[in-house]
Amino acid sequence: MKKLILRLLFSLFLLSMVGCSSQSNTKEASEEMITLTLIPQFVPDITDEWLDTNIGTYYHSFERQDDDSVVLKMTTEQYDNYIDYIRSGIISATQSMVANDHNNVTDISFNDNFSDFQITVKTDALYRSDADSAYYMFTAYGRFYQYLTTGLEDCSVTFTYLDADGNILQEDYISE
C-alpha cells in the first residue's frame, strides 16, 4: 500500500514538474531549441489533453510516440528553468521530510546530481517506514533528475542511513 501511495505521489509530482518542461535521453540544441524525450517510466499517466493545455506555456510542441514516450520541444531557457524547478522540488521534498515531526529523519543531504543521499535519523534504529519513504521518493526523484540532466535511462542512486552520531546504519544502492 505504501508503494502505491508513493507511486501516486510521485506521479502527481511528475505531472506538476513536466508542466515546467522536461528533458530526456535526447538532448539536441539547435537555434536555442531543445528536443526532450520523456520515456514512459518517468511520465506515467500524462495525458494528451494536459499536454495540449500547456503548449506555449512550458514548451512549444509535443508529440506522443508509439512507445508512449512524449517528445517535447522547448527553448534552452525553458529547459534551464525546468531543471531549476525540478531541483527546487527535490530540495523542498527533503526539507518537508526533515520537518515532519512524525518520522525519525533529522537531516537529508545530497550531492549535486541527486545520486547520493545521506539520511540521518534520531535514534540508532532505522525505522523501515522512514527508510522506505526516503528510498522510494528519492530514488524516483534522483533518477528523474539524472535522466533530465544526463540523458541516461539507467541512473543510480545511493542511500546511506546514519544515526545521530554519524554511524552508518545501512546502505542501499539502486541502479535500474
Short mmCIF file of C-alpha atoms in Angstrom, two decimals:
data_model
loop_
_atom_site.label_atom_id
_atom_site.label_comp_id
_atom_site.label_asym_id
_atom_site.label_seq_id
_atom_site.Cartn_x
_atom_site.Cartn_y
_atom_site.Cartn_z
CA MET A 1 0.00 0.00 0.00
CA LYS A 2 2.85 2.37 0.89
CA LYS A 3 4.43 1.72 -2.51
CA LEU A 4 1.13 2.54 -4.21
CA ILE A 5 0.79 5.80 -2.29
CA LEU A 6 4.39 6.77 -3.02
CA ARG A 7 3.93 5.95 -6.70
CA LEU A 8 0.77 8.05 -6.81
CA LEU A 9 2.54 10.95 -5.07
CA PHE A 10 5.49 10.62 -7.43
CA SER A 11 3.16 10.58 -10.46
CA LEU A 12 1.47 13.74 -9.23
CA PHE A 13 4.88 15.33 -8.61
CA LEU A 14 5.99 14.41 -12.13
CA LEU A 15 2.83 15.77 -13.68
CA SER A 16 3.38 19.08 -11.95
CA MET A 17 7.06 19.08 -12.87
CA VAL A 18 6.54 18.15 -16.50
CA GLY A 19 4.37 21.22 -16.69
CA CYS A 20 7.54 23.24 -16.39
CA SER A 21 9.04 21.20 -19.24
CA SER A 22 11.45 18.24 -19.33
CA GLN A 23 14.44 16.60 -20.92
CA SER A 24 15.41 13.11 -21.83
CA ASN A 25 17.81 10.77 -23.36
CA THR A 26 17.74 13.00 -26.45
CA LYS A 27 19.01 16.48 -25.80
CA GLU A 28 19.61 18.30 -29.04
CA ALA A 29 20.21 22.01 -29.13
CA SER A 30 19.75 23.85 -32.39
CA GLU A 31 18.85 27.50 -32.70
CA GLU A 32 18.13 27.67 -28.96
CA MET A 33 15.61 24.79 -29.11
CA ILE A 34 15.93 21.51 -27.24
CA THR A 35 14.18 18.25 -28.03
CA LEU A 36 13.29 16.30 -24.91
CA THR A 37 12.07 12.73 -25.00
CA LEU A 38 10.28 11.66 -21.84
CA ILE A 39 10.20 7.89 -21.59
CA PRO A 40 7.03 6.27 -20.16
CA GLN A 41 8.66 5.17 -16.88
CA PHE A 42 9.21 8.82 -15.95
CA VAL A 43 5.86 10.21 -17.09
CA PRO A 44 3.18 7.64 -16.37
CA ASP A 45 -0.39 8.83 -16.73
CA ILE A 46 0.40 12.08 -18.60
CA THR A 47 -2.49 12.81 -20.94
CA ASP A 48 -2.51 14.49 -24.33
CA GLU A 49 -5.19 16.85 -23.00
CA TRP A 50 -2.86 18.03 -20.26
CA LEU A 51 -0.05 18.41 -22.78
CA ASP A 52 -2.32 20.39 -25.13
CA THR A 53 -3.29 22.73 -22.30
CA ASN A 54 0.34 23.62 -21.58
CA ILE A 55 1.60 24.29 -25.12
CA GLY A 56 3.14 27.74 -25.25
CA THR A 57 3.49 28.00 -21.51
CA TYR A 58 6.08 25.33 -20.86
CA TYR A 59 7.13 24.13 -24.30
CA HIS A 60 6.45 24.83 -27.94
CA SER A 61 5.16 21.46 -29.05
CA PHE A 62 4.81 17.81 -28.10
CA GLU A 63 4.40 14.54 -29.94
CA ARG A 64 3.35 11.23 -28.41
CA GLN A 65 5.33 8.29 -29.77
CA ASP A 66 4.14 4.73 -30.42
CA ASP A 67 6.02 3.53 -27.33
CA ASP A 68 4.06 6.09 -25.23
CA SER A 69 7.07 8.35 -24.76
CA VAL A 70 6.49 12.07 -25.21
CA VAL A 71 8.78 14.31 -27.27
CA LEU A 72 8.76 17.96 -26.20
CA LYS A 73 10.36 20.89 -27.98
CA MET A 74 11.40 23.85 -25.83
CA THR A 75 13.84 26.69 -25.70
CA THR A 76 17.08 26.37 -23.77
CA GLU A 77 15.71 28.95 -21.33
CA GLN A 78 12.61 26.82 -20.68
CA TYR A 79 14.83 23.78 -20.18
CA ASP A 80 17.10 25.62 -17.73
CA ASN A 81 14.08 26.89 -15.81
CA TYR A 82 12.65 23.39 -15.69
CA ILE A 83 15.87 21.89 -14.31
CA ASP A 84 15.91 24.62 -11.64
CA TYR A 85 12.26 23.83 -10.86
CA ILE A 86 12.98 20.10 -10.51
CA ARG A 87 15.99 20.80 -8.29
CA SER A 88 13.89 23.09 -6.08
CA GLY A 89 11.18 20.44 -5.86
CA ILE A 90 13.63 17.78 -4.68
CA ILE A 91 15.16 20.13 -2.13
CA SER A 92 11.68 21.06 -0.90
CA ALA A 93 10.77 17.37 -0.55
CA THR A 94 13.89 16.71 1.56
CA GLN A 95 13.10 19.71 3.76
CA SER A 96 9.49 18.54 4.22
CA MET A 97 10.62 15.07 5.25
CA VAL A 98 13.06 16.51 7.79
CA ALA A 99 10.45 18.96 9.14
CA ASN A 100 7.88 16.19 9.68
CA ASP A 101 7.89 15.51 13.42
CA HIS A 102 6.17 12.16 12.88
CA ASN A 103 9.18 10.47 11.39
CA ASN A 104 12.66 9.58 12.54
CA VAL A 105 14.56 11.64 9.93
CA THR A 106 16.54 14.65 11.21
CA ASP A 107 18.63 15.54 8.17
CA ILE A 108 18.98 14.70 4.49
CA SER A 109 22.00 15.75 2.48
CA PHE A 110 22.72 15.00 -1.17
CA ASN A 111 25.22 15.65 -3.93
CA ASP A 112 24.71 17.99 -6.91
CA ASN A 113 23.11 15.43 -9.22
CA PHE A 114 20.98 13.71 -6.57
CA SER A 115 22.74 10.37 -6.98
CA ASP A 116 23.88 10.14 -3.36
CA PHE A 117 21.68 10.79 -0.32
CA GLN A 118 22.76 10.71 3.33
CA ILE A 119 19.81 10.38 5.67
CA THR A 120 20.33 10.96 9.38
CA VAL A 121 17.83 9.54 11.86
CA LYS A 122 17.15 10.41 15.52
CA THR A 123 17.88 7.01 17.00
CA ASP A 124 20.31 4.19 16.49
CA ALA A 125 17.49 2.18 14.91
CA LEU A 126 16.37 2.64 11.34
CA TYR A 127 12.58 2.53 11.20
CA ARG A 128 11.57 0.81 7.97
CA SER A 129 8.77 3.29 7.26
CA ASP A 130 11.21 6.22 7.24
CA ALA A 131 13.81 4.33 5.24
CA ASP A 132 11.22 3.10 2.74
CA SER A 133 9.67 6.54 2.29
CA ALA A 134 13.05 8.16 1.65
CA TYR A 135 14.20 5.28 -0.54
CA TYR A 136 11.19 5.28 -2.87
CA MET A 137 10.79 9.04 -3.03
CA PHE A 138 14.41 9.98 -3.57
CA THR A 139 15.19 7.05 -5.84
CA ALA A 140 12.47 8.32 -8.16
CA TYR A 141 13.46 11.98 -7.83
CA GLY A 142 17.18 11.31 -8.11
CA ARG A 143 16.86 9.07 -11.13
CA PHE A 144 14.49 11.52 -12.84
CA TYR A 145 16.84 14.47 -12.25
CA GLN A 146 19.81 12.49 -13.55
CA TYR A 147 17.80 11.38 -16.58
CA LEU A 148 16.89 15.00 -17.36
CA THR A 149 20.44 16.29 -16.99
CA THR A 150 22.45 13.39 -18.41
CA GLY A 151 20.04 11.58 -20.70
CA LEU A 152 20.95 8.21 -19.20
CA GLU A 153 17.96 5.97 -18.56
CA ASP A 154 19.76 3.70 -16.08
CA CYS A 155 20.76 6.14 -13.36
CA SER A 156 21.98 5.03 -9.95
CA VAL A 157 21.12 6.36 -6.53
CA THR A 158 22.93 5.55 -3.28
CA PHE A 159 21.46 5.94 0.21
CA THR A 160 23.46 5.99 3.41
CA TYR A 161 21.41 5.96 6.60
CA LEU A 162 23.22 7.42 9.62
CA ASP A 163 22.39 7.54 13.31
CA ALA A 164 22.57 10.79 15.29
CA ASP A 165 26.30 10.23 15.92
CA GLY A 166 27.09 9.75 12.22
CA ASN A 167 27.47 5.96 12.37
CA ILE A 168 26.30 4.08 9.28
CA LEU A 169 23.16 2.07 9.97
CA GLN A 170 22.50 0.85 6.44
CA GLU A 171 23.41 1.50 2.83
CA ASP A 172 21.17 0.99 -0.18
CA TYR A 173 22.02 1.27 -3.85
CA ILE A 174 19.78 1.18 -6.89
CA SER A 175 20.99 1.19 -10.47
CA GLU A 176 17.94 0.19 -12.50
#
